[in-house]
């Protein structure tokens, strides 16, 4: 009976790995704003509307007040206007609202740093790590599928190589599958975090909007 439960759990893990790839794709292309809190969603809507009004009427007082409330009185209004007037909110506005509490300003947009932990602070990244991290999620998914297939294959054809003998143990395979699922989950979270910081680095460096390096 136990072996059937193990195989059921393996099947769930294999399905979960496929879902992780789908979820990663969804979060990148569709669901980025769903990772915002309700308060930040309200701020996003308000700031975007007031930024557009400010650019159309040259009356920026309402926008400046909203920026001061949402991002702090010291925040550069020009940077905020750039962030909240982009057609694609995920480019700058969403990362800015999501990570604003971790940003540290030194009076110069090129010197903005990010506080990862109380004892760890770095410059905003200049290299986009998204392709590598997403590839790792896909590779992990492939490994999970392979392990799931091997758990069935070895029932009739046990692996004879000593260094691969663990493949004959469904419980060991199950544990490895869920270890890979956890790693993929953490990689996906790291990807969202690092991509937010990369986008913010581009924003504060005033690099041209719409260049290939900013593609989601």
Coordinates of C-alpha atoms in Angstrom, one line a residue:
X1 CA 0.0 0.0 0.0
X2 CA 2.8 2.4 0.9
X3 CA 4.4 2.0 -2.6
X4 CA 1.1 3.2 -4.2
X5 CA 1.1 6.2 -2.0
X6 CA 4.7 7.0 -3.0
X7 CA 3.9 6.7 -6.7
X8 CA 0.8 9.0 -6.2
X9 CA 3.0 11.6 -4.6
X10 CA 5.6 11.2 -7.4
X11 CA 2.8 11.8 -9.9
X12 CA 1.7 14.9 -8.1
X13 CA 5.3 16.2 -8.0
X14 CA 5.7 15.6 -11.8
X15 CA 2.5 17.5 -12.4
X16 CA 3.6 20.2 -10.1
X17 CA 6.9 20.7 -12.0
X18 CA 4.9 21.3 -15.2
X19 CA 2.7 23.8 -13.4
X20 CA 5.8 25.6 -12.1
X21 CA 7.0 26.2 -15.7
X22 CA 3.5 27.5 -16.6
X23 CA 3.3 29.7 -13.6
X24 CA 6.7 31.2 -14.3
X25 CA 5.6 32.0 -17.9
X26 CA 2.4 33.4 -16.6
X27 CA 4.0 35.6 -14.0
X28 CA 6.4 37.1 -16.5
X29 CA 3.9 37.8 -19.3
X30 CA 0.5 38.2 -17.6
X31 CA 0.4 38.1 -13.8
X32 CA 3.1 40.5 -12.7
X33 CA 0.6 42.9 -11.2
X34 CA -1.0 40.1 -9.2
X35 CA 2.1 40.0 -7.0
X36 CA 1.3 43.6 -5.7
X37 CA -0.5 44.2 -2.5
X38 CA -3.9 45.8 -2.7
X39 CA -2.5 49.0 -1.3
X40 CA 0.2 49.1 -4.0
X41 CA -2.4 48.3 -6.7
X42 CA -4.3 51.4 -5.6
X43 CA -1.1 53.4 -5.6
X44 CA -0.3 52.1 -9.1
X45 CA -3.7 53.2 -10.5
X46 CA -3.6 56.6 -8.8
X47 CA 0.0 57.4 -9.8
X48 CA -0.4 56.2 -13.4
X49 CA -3.5 58.4 -13.8
X50 CA -1.9 61.5 -12.2
X51 CA 1.3 61.0 -14.2
X52 CA -0.6 61.0 -17.5
X53 CA -2.5 64.1 -16.4
X54 CA 0.7 65.8 -15.4
X55 CA 2.2 65.2 -18.9
X56 CA -0.9 66.4 -20.7
X57 CA -1.5 69.5 -18.7
X58 CA 1.9 70.4 -17.3
X59 CA 0.2 70.6 -13.9
X60 CA 2.3 68.3 -11.7
X61 CA 1.2 69.3 -8.1
X62 CA -1.2 66.4 -7.7
X63 CA 1.3 64.0 -9.1
X64 CA 4.1 65.3 -6.9
X65 CA 1.8 65.0 -3.8
X66 CA 1.0 61.4 -4.8
X67 CA 4.6 60.5 -5.3
X68 CA 5.5 62.0 -1.9
X69 CA 2.9 59.9 -0.2
X70 CA 3.7 56.7 -2.0
X71 CA 7.5 56.9 -2.5
X72 CA 8.7 59.5 0.0
X73 CA 9.4 63.2 -0.3
X74 CA 13.0 62.7 -1.4
X75 CA 12.0 60.6 -4.5
X76 CA 13.1 62.1 -7.8
X77 CA 9.9 63.3 -9.6
X78 CA 11.4 62.9 -13.0
X79 CA 12.2 59.2 -12.3
X80 CA 8.7 58.7 -11.0
X81 CA 7.1 60.4 -14.1
X82 CA 9.2 58.1 -16.3
X83 CA 8.1 55.0 -14.3
X84 CA 4.4 55.8 -14.3
X85 CA 3.9 57.0 -17.8
X86 CA 5.1 53.7 -19.5
X87 CA 2.5 51.8 -21.4
X88 CA 3.8 48.6 -19.9
X89 CA 3.4 49.0 -16.1
X90 CA 5.6 46.0 -15.5
X91 CA 8.6 47.7 -16.9
X92 CA 9.2 50.2 -14.1
X93 CA 6.1 51.1 -12.1
X94 CA 5.3 47.7 -10.6
X95 CA 9.0 46.9 -9.7
X96 CA 9.3 50.3 -8.1
X97 CA 6.2 49.9 -5.9
X98 CA 7.1 46.4 -5.0
X99 CA 10.7 47.2 -4.0
X100 CA 10.5 50.8 -2.8
X101 CA 11.1 50.0 0.8
X102 CA 14.5 48.4 0.0
X103 CA 15.9 51.3 -2.0
X104 CA 18.5 53.6 -0.5
X105 CA 19.2 57.0 -2.0
X106 CA 22.5 58.9 -1.9
X107 CA 21.4 62.0 -3.7
X108 CA 22.4 60.6 -7.1
X109 CA 20.3 58.4 -9.3
X110 CA 23.4 56.5 -10.4
X111 CA 24.2 55.7 -6.7
X112 CA 20.9 54.2 -5.7
X113 CA 21.5 51.0 -3.7
X114 CA 19.2 48.1 -2.6
X115 CA 19.1 46.7 0.9
X116 CA 18.7 42.9 0.5
X117 CA 19.1 42.2 4.2
X118 CA 19.9 44.4 7.3
X119 CA 23.6 43.6 6.8
X120 CA 23.7 43.3 3.0
X121 CA 23.4 46.3 0.6
X122 CA 24.5 46.4 -3.1
X123 CA 24.2 48.5 -6.2
X124 CA 21.3 47.8 -8.5
X125 CA 22.2 45.1 -11.0
X126 CA 23.2 45.9 -14.6
X127 CA 22.9 42.4 -16.0
X128 CA 19.6 40.8 -16.6
X129 CA 19.7 37.3 -15.1
X130 CA 16.1 36.3 -16.2
X131 CA 17.1 34.0 -19.1
X132 CA 19.5 32.0 -16.9
X133 CA 17.0 31.6 -14.0
X134 CA 14.1 30.7 -16.2
X135 CA 16.3 28.1 -18.0
X136 CA 17.1 26.6 -14.6
X137 CA 13.4 26.2 -13.8
X138 CA 12.9 24.5 -17.1
X139 CA 15.9 22.2 -16.6
X140 CA 14.6 21.3 -13.1
X141 CA 11.2 20.5 -14.7
X142 CA 12.9 18.2 -17.2
X143 CA 14.8 16.4 -14.3
X144 CA 11.6 15.9 -12.4
X145 CA 10.0 14.3 -15.5
X146 CA 13.0 12.1 -16.0
X147 CA 13.0 11.0 -12.4
X148 CA 9.3 10.3 -12.6
X149 CA 9.8 8.2 -15.7
X150 CA 12.7 6.3 -14.1
X151 CA 10.6 5.5 -11.0
X152 CA 8.3 3.5 -13.3
X153 CA 11.0 2.1 -15.6
X154 CA 13.0 0.6 -12.7
X155 CA 10.1 -1.4 -11.5
X156 CA 10.7 -3.9 -14.3
X157 CA 14.3 -3.0 -15.2
X158 CA 16.3 -2.1 -12.1
X159 CA 19.5 -0.1 -12.6
X160 CA 22.5 -2.2 -12.0
X161 CA 25.1 0.5 -11.8
X162 CA 26.1 0.9 -8.2
X163 CA 26.3 4.7 -8.3
X164 CA 22.7 4.9 -9.8
X165 CA 21.2 2.2 -7.5
X166 CA 19.2 4.9 -5.7
X167 CA 17.0 5.1 -8.8
X168 CA 15.6 1.7 -7.8
X169 CA 14.2 3.2 -4.6
X170 CA 10.9 5.1 -5.3
X171 CA 11.0 6.8 -1.9
X172 CA 14.5 8.3 -2.7
X173 CA 13.2 9.4 -6.1
X174 CA 10.2 11.0 -4.5
X175 CA 12.3 13.0 -2.1
X176 CA 14.6 14.2 -4.9
X177 CA 11.6 15.3 -7.0
X178 CA 10.3 17.4 -4.2
X179 CA 13.7 18.8 -3.5
X180 CA 13.9 19.9 -7.2
X181 CA 10.4 21.4 -6.9
X182 CA 11.5 23.5 -3.9
X183 CA 14.6 24.6 -5.7
X184 CA 12.5 25.7 -8.7
X185 CA 10.1 27.6 -6.4
X186 CA 13.0 29.5 -4.9
X187 CA 14.6 30.2 -8.3
X188 CA 11.3 31.6 -9.5
X189 CA 11.1 33.9 -6.5
X190 CA 14.7 35.0 -7.1
X191 CA 14.0 35.6 -10.7
X192 CA 11.1 38.0 -9.9
X193 CA 13.3 39.8 -7.3
X194 CA 16.3 40.1 -9.5
X195 CA 14.4 41.2 -12.5
X196 CA 12.6 43.9 -10.5
X197 CA 16.0 45.2 -9.4
X198 CA 17.4 45.1 -12.9
X199 CA 14.5 47.1 -14.2
X200 CA 14.9 49.7 -11.4
X201 CA 18.6 49.9 -12.2
X202 CA 17.7 50.7 -15.8
X203 CA 15.1 53.3 -14.6
X204 CA 17.5 55.1 -12.3
X205 CA 20.3 55.2 -14.9
X206 CA 17.9 56.9 -17.3
X207 CA 18.6 54.4 -20.1
X208 CA 16.5 54.5 -23.2
X209 CA 13.0 53.0 -22.8
X210 CA 12.1 50.2 -25.3
X211 CA 15.6 48.9 -25.9
X212 CA 15.8 45.1 -26.2
X213 CA 17.4 44.8 -22.8
X214 CA 14.2 45.9 -21.1
X215 CA 12.0 43.3 -22.7
X216 CA 10.0 41.3 -20.2

